[in-house]
XYZ file of C-alpha atoms in Angstrom:
116
model
C 13.629 2.298 -6.742
C 15.805 -0.130 -8.646
C 14.862 -3.647 -9.637
C 17.257 -5.099 -7.045
C 15.948 -7.395 -4.381
C 15.219 -5.815 -1.006
C 17.592 -6.277 1.884
C 15.998 -8.255 4.704
C 15.577 -5.314 7.141
C 13.812 -3.294 4.425
C 11.622 -6.252 3.477
C 10.665 -6.799 7.125
C 9.920 -3.111 7.706
C 7.705 -2.821 4.650
C 5.977 -6.079 5.567
C 5.368 -4.816 9.113
C 3.635 -1.750 7.667
C 1.632 -3.608 5.010
C -1.452 -4.216 7.154
C -1.476 -1.209 9.502
C 0.441 1.968 10.386
C 2.817 1.535 13.328
C 5.166 3.592 15.499
C 8.807 2.686 16.138
C 8.469 0.388 19.148
C 5.543 -1.440 17.540
C 7.670 -1.907 14.400
C 10.483 -3.458 16.442
C 7.997 -5.880 18.007
C 6.325 -6.663 14.679
C 9.648 -7.348 12.946
C 10.607 -9.759 15.726
C 7.235 -11.508 15.329
C 7.437 -11.690 11.523
C 10.951 -13.128 11.691
C 9.984 -15.547 14.487
C 12.431 -13.769 16.798
C 15.375 -14.192 14.430
C 15.686 -10.449 13.725
C 15.861 -8.010 16.612
C 16.134 -4.570 15.081
C 17.893 -2.012 17.232
C 16.470 1.461 17.652
C 19.271 3.247 15.776
C 19.040 0.831 12.869
C 15.253 1.172 12.772
C 15.188 4.954 12.677
C 17.994 5.120 10.118
C 16.038 2.721 7.899
C 12.798 4.652 8.415
C 14.491 7.909 7.349
C 15.918 6.186 4.261
C 12.527 4.700 3.348
C 10.859 8.093 3.867
C 13.429 9.648 1.536
C 12.742 6.955 -1.068
C 8.997 7.539 -0.788
C 8.298 3.931 0.242
C 6.722 4.951 3.546
C 5.076 8.098 4.879
C 4.400 9.627 8.269
C 0.797 8.791 9.121
C 0.643 10.892 12.282
C 2.728 12.619 14.929
C 1.773 13.050 18.561
C 3.334 13.693 21.944
C 3.212 10.698 24.297
C 4.695 11.023 27.790
C 6.461 14.201 26.706
C 8.085 12.542 23.682
C 7.275 12.856 20.016
C 5.860 9.701 18.473
C 5.602 9.226 14.738
C 3.396 6.604 13.226
C 4.523 5.334 9.834
C 2.475 3.843 7.005
C 3.286 2.139 3.727
C 2.990 4.513 0.751
C 1.459 3.458 -2.562
C 4.975 3.176 -3.977
C 6.041 1.073 -0.989
C 3.063 -1.214 -1.520
C 4.080 -1.699 -5.171
C 7.700 -2.437 -4.246
C 6.656 -4.901 -1.518
C 4.221 -6.619 -3.864
C 6.905 -6.991 -6.554
C 9.377 -8.364 -4.002
C 6.812 -10.856 -2.690
C 6.230 -12.050 -6.264
C 9.968 -12.342 -6.880
C 10.411 -14.378 -3.694
C 7.483 -16.649 -4.620
C 9.059 -17.303 -8.030
C 12.451 -18.117 -6.505
C 10.856 -20.410 -3.896
C 8.800 -22.175 -6.577
C 11.935 -22.786 -8.635
C 13.803 -24.067 -5.584
C 10.905 -26.434 -4.813
C 10.795 -27.589 -8.434
C 14.489 -28.348 -8.480
C 14.427 -30.082 -5.099
C 11.595 -32.344 -6.167
C 12.963 -33.082 -9.650
C 14.034 -36.660 -10.231
C 17.795 -36.750 -10.332
C 18.876 -40.337 -10.851
C 22.537 -39.422 -10.523
C 21.839 -38.159 -6.971
C 19.848 -41.144 -5.774
C 21.975 -43.007 -3.338
C 24.856 -40.556 -3.736
C 24.626 -39.580 -0.093
C 23.490 -42.917 1.288
C 25.722 -44.410 3.907
């Protein structure tokens, strides 16, 4: 995996798997919950992303079973996926801390600049 930042769908998927293995429908629900309903991942997008993440070794198939005549895979975060997610979380914390620092910095030239 490169040192690039994760795209939001990938970040949300890995985050959804960080605490427990989940199957597809549960991942869709978890992603909606994590994003406070802002991201509604469609089935085709989800399974395409899952296949890509499997190929990259960031997730693994935890189990496979037949439910109501249909195959159901449960996915889990791999050790590599956990490392990538941890690094991304640290990167995001650092960016947020810098944004907070800059927002709270005294900028005399801005004081009153937007006052009406």
